[in-house]
Amino acid sequence: MPDVMIVTGGSRGIGAATAILGAKAGYAVVVNYASNRDAADDVVATIEADGGTAIAVKGDVGVEADIVAIFKAADELGALKALVNNAGIVAEAADVADYDLARLERIFRINVIGSFLCAREAVKRMSTKRGGAGGAIVNLSSAAAKLGAGGSRVDYAATKGAIDTFTVGLAKEVAGEGISVTAVRPGIIETDIHASGGEPGRVAEMAASLPLKRPGTAEEVARAILWLASDEASYSTGAILDVSGARAILP
Ligand code: NAP
């Protein structure tokens, strides 16, 4: 049975790049998606064309029953070795004074609670105390966790701050159970997420102001994720790696 990697939100952007590199590294990959079946199928086809193994599994990480179903589908493929808690959303830019409850509940449910529940399912399977063989969980934080995103998306930044704390806490909790828990904090990465937040031109507008004068690519983030998930990172549990081209590095 192959080692399995689940990538939530594996159909596009950073998740798609991670799924493709994960398959190259030898994992059988569960490419989770929310609604874009064609994009997920494209990722699976790319992996299969390269001789890898992958399945597309629909499921909303904001819904507990969907998460349970994603992990059951993974169980059919092999033993879970890596979870990449990648699925995440942004909302349109707005001041905190104008947020409504539905906005806050949605973003915290998907970005934070979804990551907790996926990690719960992963720990149940990986923990050496529970009969598992160990594994790795890599969470997607954001440079926004440090910057705060005041004046646009404080809610999003706060969900990523929660992911940072979750990463450190869970890393300590399962350190004796063969499970590594880490995170990456990407900066401005060229994906669809900016358009989904109502700002399709954001990356191009910001490029000149970034330290490297360009955004990052999904693959540049995926490489860091794959390293953190690998045995090469055997003493890095609890680490949160900035992949931001020097944006949001505090002195
Ligand atoms: P993206 O291009 O917008 O892709 C989002 C992916 O997540 C898609 O595969 C989408 O599936 C899936 N998804 C969305 N909501 C979901 C849900 N409720 N359940 C399951 N899957 C869901 O995003 P991205 O830019 O690659 O971002 C990936 C992660 O990196 C996020 O956690 C984001 O916060 C973080 N990040 C991104 C940046 C950046 O600049 N891009 C910077 C810092 C952090 P469908 O295809 O089915 O819609």
mmCIF file of N, CA and C and ligand atoms in Angstrom, residues 8-16 32-37 39-40 58-63 70 85-90 106 110-111 139-144 156 159-160 184-194 196 202-203 216 218 221, ligand 1:
data_model
loop_
_atom_site.group_PDB
_atom_site.id
_atom_site.type_symbol
_atom_site.label_atom_id
_atom_site.label_comp_id
_atom_site.label_asym_id
_atom_site.label_seq_id
_atom_site.Cartn_x
_atom_site.Cartn_y
_atom_site.Cartn_z
ATOM 1 N N THR A 8 -5.959 19.253 1.007
ATOM 2 C CA THR A 8 -7.270 19.905 0.930
ATOM 3 C C THR A 8 -7.132 21.106 -0.009
ATOM 4 N N GLY A 9 -8.167 21.344 -0.800
ATOM 5 C CA GLY A 9 -8.063 22.410 -1.798
ATOM 6 C C GLY A 9 -6.934 22.116 -2.772
ATOM 7 N N GLY A 10 -6.870 20.879 -3.243
ATOM 8 C CA GLY A 10 -5.769 20.470 -4.122
ATOM 9 C C GLY A 10 -6.044 20.711 -5.598
ATOM 10 N N SER A 11 -7.168 21.314 -5.901
ATOM 11 C CA SER A 11 -7.558 21.465 -7.314
ATOM 12 C C SER A 11 -6.933 22.673 -7.990
ATOM 13 N N ARG A 12 -6.557 23.688 -7.205
ATOM 14 C CA ARG A 12 -6.017 24.912 -7.827
ATOM 15 C C ARG A 12 -4.905 25.500 -6.949
ATOM 16 N N GLY A 13 -4.166 26.417 -7.535
ATOM 17 C CA GLY A 13 -3.195 27.214 -6.784
ATOM 18 C C GLY A 13 -2.137 26.394 -6.066
ATOM 19 N N ILE A 14 -1.853 26.797 -4.835
ATOM 20 C CA ILE A 14 -0.796 26.158 -4.044
ATOM 21 C C ILE A 14 -1.111 24.678 -3.821
ATOM 22 N N GLY A 15 -2.371 24.364 -3.606
ATOM 23 C CA GLY A 15 -2.763 22.970 -3.371
ATOM 24 C C GLY A 15 -2.497 22.099 -4.586
ATOM 25 N N ALA A 16 -2.807 22.614 -5.768
ATOM 26 C CA ALA A 16 -2.572 21.840 -7.002
ATOM 27 C C ALA A 16 -1.075 21.592 -7.187
ATOM 28 N N ASN A 32 -8.362 16.936 -2.894
ATOM 29 C CA ASN A 32 -9.688 17.412 -2.449
ATOM 30 C C ASN A 32 -10.037 18.715 -3.171
ATOM 31 N N TYR A 33 -11.317 18.892 -3.440
ATOM 32 C CA TYR A 33 -11.795 20.149 -4.026
ATOM 33 C C TYR A 33 -13.182 20.449 -3.469
ATOM 34 N N ALA A 34 -13.582 21.713 -3.612
ATOM 35 C CA ALA A 34 -14.894 22.115 -3.089
ATOM 36 C C ALA A 34 -15.965 22.016 -4.164
ATOM 37 N N SER A 35 -15.704 22.573 -5.340
ATOM 38 C CA SER A 35 -16.745 22.583 -6.377
ATOM 39 C C SER A 35 -16.196 22.458 -7.797
ATOM 40 N N ASN A 36 -14.900 22.711 -7.978
ATOM 41 C CA ASN A 36 -14.341 22.777 -9.322
ATOM 42 C C ASN A 36 -13.807 21.411 -9.759
ATOM 43 N N ARG A 37 -14.740 20.550 -10.151
ATOM 44 C CA ARG A 37 -14.395 19.175 -10.533
ATOM 45 C C ARG A 37 -13.380 19.134 -11.691
ATOM 46 N N ALA A 39 -11.065 21.263 -12.541
ATOM 47 C CA ALA A 39 -9.706 21.600 -12.097
ATOM 48 C C ALA A 39 -9.083 20.418 -11.352
ATOM 49 N N ALA A 40 -9.868 19.767 -10.501
ATOM 50 C CA ALA A 40 -9.355 18.603 -9.757
ATOM 51 C C ALA A 40 -8.998 17.471 -10.716
ATOM 52 N N LYS A 58 -14.402 15.247 -3.772
ATOM 53 C CA LYS A 58 -15.146 16.480 -3.471
ATOM 54 C C LYS A 58 -15.454 16.543 -1.981
ATOM 55 N N GLY A 59 -15.385 17.713 -1.403
ATOM 56 C CA GLY A 59 -15.740 17.856 0.014
ATOM 57 C C GLY A 59 -15.431 19.256 0.498
ATOM 58 N N ASP A 60 -16.335 19.791 1.270
ATOM 59 C CA ASP A 60 -16.177 21.144 1.831
ATOM 60 C C ASP A 60 -15.565 21.013 3.222
ATOM 61 N N VAL A 61 -14.375 21.577 3.434
ATOM 62 C CA VAL A 61 -13.740 21.447 4.747
ATOM 63 C C VAL A 61 -14.457 22.264 5.824
ATOM 64 N N GLY A 62 -15.473 22.986 5.420
ATOM 65 C CA GLY A 62 -16.317 23.660 6.403
ATOM 66 C C GLY A 62 -17.455 22.780 6.899
ATOM 67 N N VAL A 63 -17.504 21.528 6.427
ATOM 68 C CA VAL A 63 -18.590 20.603 6.795
ATOM 69 C C VAL A 63 -17.968 19.320 7.366
ATOM 70 N N ILE A 70 -13.787 12.527 3.183
ATOM 71 C CA ILE A 70 -12.497 12.696 2.488
ATOM 72 C C ILE A 70 -11.476 11.699 3.060
ATOM 73 N N ASN A 85 -3.053 20.881 5.121
ATOM 74 C CA ASN A 85 -4.254 21.663 5.409
ATOM 75 C C ASN A 85 -4.169 22.960 4.611
ATOM 76 N N ASN A 86 -4.525 22.856 3.333
ATOM 77 C CA ASN A 86 -4.298 23.973 2.400
ATOM 78 C C ASN A 86 -5.551 24.781 2.093
ATOM 79 N N ALA A 87 -6.710 24.139 2.073
ATOM 80 C CA ALA A 87 -7.932 24.856 1.659
ATOM 81 C C ALA A 87 -8.128 26.092 2.523
ATOM 82 N N GLY A 88 -8.375 27.210 1.863
ATOM 83 C CA GLY A 88 -8.587 28.446 2.615
ATOM 84 C C GLY A 88 -9.254 29.466 1.717
ATOM 85 N N ILE A 89 -9.948 30.400 2.340
ATOM 86 C CA ILE A 89 -10.667 31.422 1.571
ATOM 87 C C ILE A 89 -10.357 32.816 2.110
ATOM 88 N N VAL A 90 -10.610 33.802 1.261
ATOM 89 C CA VAL A 90 -10.634 35.195 1.703
ATOM 90 C C VAL A 90 -12.014 35.753 1.363
ATOM 91 N N ARG A 106 -18.210 31.980 8.410
ATOM 92 C CA ARG A 106 -17.773 31.237 7.224
ATOM 93 C C ARG A 106 -16.248 31.132 7.181
ATOM 94 N N ILE A 110 -14.123 27.557 7.706
ATOM 95 C CA ILE A 110 -13.308 26.931 6.651
ATOM 96 C C ILE A 110 -11.816 26.992 6.997
ATOM 97 N N ASN A 111 -11.322 28.167 7.373
ATOM 98 C CA ASN A 111 -9.867 28.334 7.543
ATOM 99 C C ASN A 111 -9.344 27.738 8.850
ATOM 100 N N ASN A 139 0.375 22.906 7.730
ATOM 101 C CA ASN A 139 -0.737 23.863 7.674
ATOM 102 C C ASN A 139 -0.359 25.069 6.819
ATOM 103 N N LEU A 140 -1.352 25.665 6.171
ATOM 104 C CA LEU A 140 -1.129 26.901 5.408
ATOM 105 C C LEU A 140 -1.534 28.083 6.263
ATOM 106 N N SER A 141 -0.511 28.812 6.707
ATOM 107 C CA SER A 141 -0.741 30.083 7.371
ATOM 108 C C SER A 141 -0.646 31.168 6.296
ATOM 109 N N SER A 142 -0.213 32.355 6.660
ATOM 110 C CA SER A 142 -0.043 33.450 5.705
ATOM 111 C C SER A 142 0.794 34.536 6.364
ATOM 112 N N ALA A 143 1.535 35.292 5.533
ATOM 113 C CA ALA A 143 2.237 36.472 6.046
ATOM 114 C C ALA A 143 1.243 37.411 6.732
ATOM 115 N N ALA A 144 -0.021 37.332 6.334
ATOM 116 C CA ALA A 144 -1.055 38.183 6.946
ATOM 117 C C ALA A 144 -1.161 37.955 8.450
ATOM 118 N N TYR A 156 -9.345 37.411 7.860
ATOM 119 C CA TYR A 156 -8.455 36.417 7.236
ATOM 120 C C TYR A 156 -7.136 36.329 8.011
ATOM 121 N N THR A 159 -7.555 34.432 11.158
ATOM 122 C CA THR A 159 -7.659 32.966 10.998
ATOM 123 C C THR A 159 -6.259 32.373 10.843
ATOM 124 N N LYS A 160 -5.369 33.093 10.184
ATOM 125 C CA LYS A 160 -4.018 32.565 9.977
ATOM 126 C C LYS A 160 -3.179 32.689 11.261
ATOM 127 N N VAL A 184 3.585 26.691 6.696
ATOM 128 C CA VAL A 184 4.250 27.687 5.854
ATOM 129 C C VAL A 184 3.428 28.965 5.911
ATOM 130 N N ARG A 185 4.164 30.093 5.856
ATOM 131 C CA ARG A 185 3.495 31.412 5.791
ATOM 132 C C ARG A 185 3.833 32.039 4.436
ATOM 133 N N PRO A 186 3.014 31.782 3.412
ATOM 134 C CA PRO A 186 3.303 32.395 2.109
ATOM 135 C C PRO A 186 3.064 33.899 2.145
ATOM 136 N N GLY A 187 3.793 34.589 1.254
ATOM 137 C CA GLY A 187 3.532 36.017 1.051
ATOM 138 C C GLY A 187 2.525 36.176 -0.071
ATOM 139 N N ILE A 188 2.848 37.046 -1.048
ATOM 140 C CA ILE A 188 1.938 37.269 -2.177
ATOM 141 C C ILE A 188 2.262 36.235 -3.266
ATOM 142 N N ILE A 189 1.366 35.310 -3.452
ATOM 143 C CA ILE A 189 1.581 34.211 -4.392
ATOM 144 C C ILE A 189 0.553 34.321 -5.517
ATOM 145 N N GLU A 190 1.018 34.091 -6.717
ATOM 146 C CA GLU A 190 0.149 34.257 -7.888
ATOM 147 C C GLU A 190 -0.813 33.069 -8.010
ATOM 148 N N THR A 191 -2.021 33.233 -7.515
ATOM 149 C CA THR A 191 -3.074 32.213 -7.637
ATOM 150 C C THR A 191 -4.411 32.937 -7.822
ATOM 151 N N ASP A 192 -5.480 32.128 -7.906
ATOM 152 C CA ASP A 192 -6.830 32.696 -8.093
ATOM 153 C C ASP A 192 -7.396 33.345 -6.829
ATOM 154 N N ILE A 193 -6.730 33.191 -5.688
ATOM 155 C CA ILE A 193 -7.354 33.608 -4.430
ATOM 156 C C ILE A 193 -7.605 35.122 -4.413
ATOM 157 N N HIS A 194 -6.753 35.868 -5.102
ATOM 158 C CA HIS A 194 -6.893 37.330 -5.081
ATOM 159 C C HIS A 194 -8.152 37.753 -5.841
ATOM 160 N N SER A 196 -10.747 35.843 -6.173
ATOM 161 C CA SER A 196 -11.899 35.392 -5.379
ATOM 162 C C SER A 196 -12.211 36.381 -4.261
ATOM 163 N N ARG A 202 -4.599 42.474 -7.923
ATOM 164 C CA ARG A 202 -3.807 42.728 -6.711
ATOM 165 C C ARG A 202 -2.335 42.336 -6.860
ATOM 166 N N VAL A 203 -2.087 41.168 -7.426
ATOM 167 C CA VAL A 203 -0.708 40.685 -7.520
ATOM 168 C C VAL A 203 0.116 41.603 -8.420
ATOM 169 N N GLY A 216 5.422 35.319 -5.539
ATOM 170 C CA GLY A 216 5.899 33.935 -5.549
ATOM 171 C C GLY A 216 4.999 33.085 -6.425
ATOM 172 N N ALA A 218 3.064 29.256 -7.010
ATOM 173 C CA ALA A 218 2.497 28.169 -6.202
ATOM 174 C C ALA A 218 3.544 27.071 -5.993
ATOM 175 N N VAL A 221 5.971 27.653 -3.125
ATOM 176 C CA VAL A 221 5.402 27.329 -1.808
ATOM 177 C C VAL A 221 5.319 25.809 -1.647
HETATM 178 P P1 NAP B 1 -6.909 29.363 -4.457
HETATM 179 O O1 NAP B 1 -6.059 29.524 -5.677
HETATM 180 O O2 NAP B 1 -8.082 30.270 -4.263
HETATM 181 O O3 NAP B 1 -7.393 27.836 -4.400
HETATM 182 C C1 NAP B 1 -8.212 27.464 -3.334
HETATM 183 C C2 NAP B 1 -8.347 25.958 -3.320
HETATM 184 O O4 NAP B 1 -9.068 25.615 -2.129
HETATM 185 C C3 NAP B 1 -9.143 25.417 -4.483
HETATM 186 O O5 NAP B 1 -8.622 24.140 -4.792
HETATM 187 C C4 NAP B 1 -10.548 25.324 -3.921
HETATM 188 O O6 NAP B 1 -11.348 24.309 -4.523
HETATM 189 C C5 NAP B 1 -10.255 24.946 -2.481
HETATM 190 N N1 NAP B 1 -11.288 25.303 -1.530
HETATM 191 C C6 NAP B 1 -11.838 26.512 -1.294
HETATM 192 N N2 NAP B 1 -12.768 26.426 -0.309
HETATM 193 C C7 NAP B 1 -12.801 25.121 0.058
HETATM 194 C C8 NAP B 1 -13.557 24.395 0.994
HETATM 195 N N3 NAP B 1 -14.483 24.991 1.763
HETATM 196 N N4 NAP B 1 -13.341 23.066 1.103
HETATM 197 C C9 NAP B 1 -12.412 22.437 0.324
HETATM 198 N N5 NAP B 1 -11.659 23.073 -0.575
HETATM 199 C C10 NAP B 1 -11.871 24.397 -0.709
HETATM 200 O O7 NAP B 1 -6.022 29.498 -3.120
HETATM 201 P P2 NAP B 1 -4.423 29.570 -2.918
HETATM 202 O O8 NAP B 1 -3.989 30.950 -3.181
HETATM 203 O O9 NAP B 1 -3.761 28.445 -3.601
HETATM 204 O O10 NAP B 1 -4.343 29.389 -1.334
HETATM 205 C C11 NAP B 1 -4.119 28.136 -0.720
HETATM 206 C C12 NAP B 1 -3.815 28.382 0.746
HETATM 207 O O11 NAP B 1 -2.677 29.240 0.859
HETATM 208 C C13 NAP B 1 -4.950 29.071 1.511
HETATM 209 O O12 NAP B 1 -5.029 28.531 2.821
HETATM 210 C C14 NAP B 1 -4.501 30.517 1.561
HETATM 211 O O13 NAP B 1 -5.051 31.205 2.655
HETATM 212 C C15 NAP B 1 -3.001 30.349 1.687
HETATM 213 N N6 NAP B 1 -2.242 31.530 1.249
HETATM 214 C C16 NAP B 1 -2.307 31.981 -0.041
HETATM 215 C C17 NAP B 1 -1.589 33.108 -0.404
HETATM 216 C C18 NAP B 1 -1.604 33.670 -1.801
HETATM 217 O O14 NAP B 1 -1.100 34.802 -2.009
HETATM 218 N N7 NAP B 1 -2.134 32.955 -2.790
HETATM 219 C C19 NAP B 1 -0.819 33.791 0.552
HETATM 220 C C20 NAP B 1 -0.789 33.300 1.858
HETATM 221 C C21 NAP B 1 -1.504 32.173 2.198
HETATM 222 P P3 NAP B 1 -12.215 24.572 -5.889
HETATM 223 O O15 NAP B 1 -11.206 24.542 -7.018
HETATM 224 O O16 NAP B 1 -13.173 23.436 -5.934
HETATM 225 O O17 NAP B 1 -12.859 25.914 -5.734
#
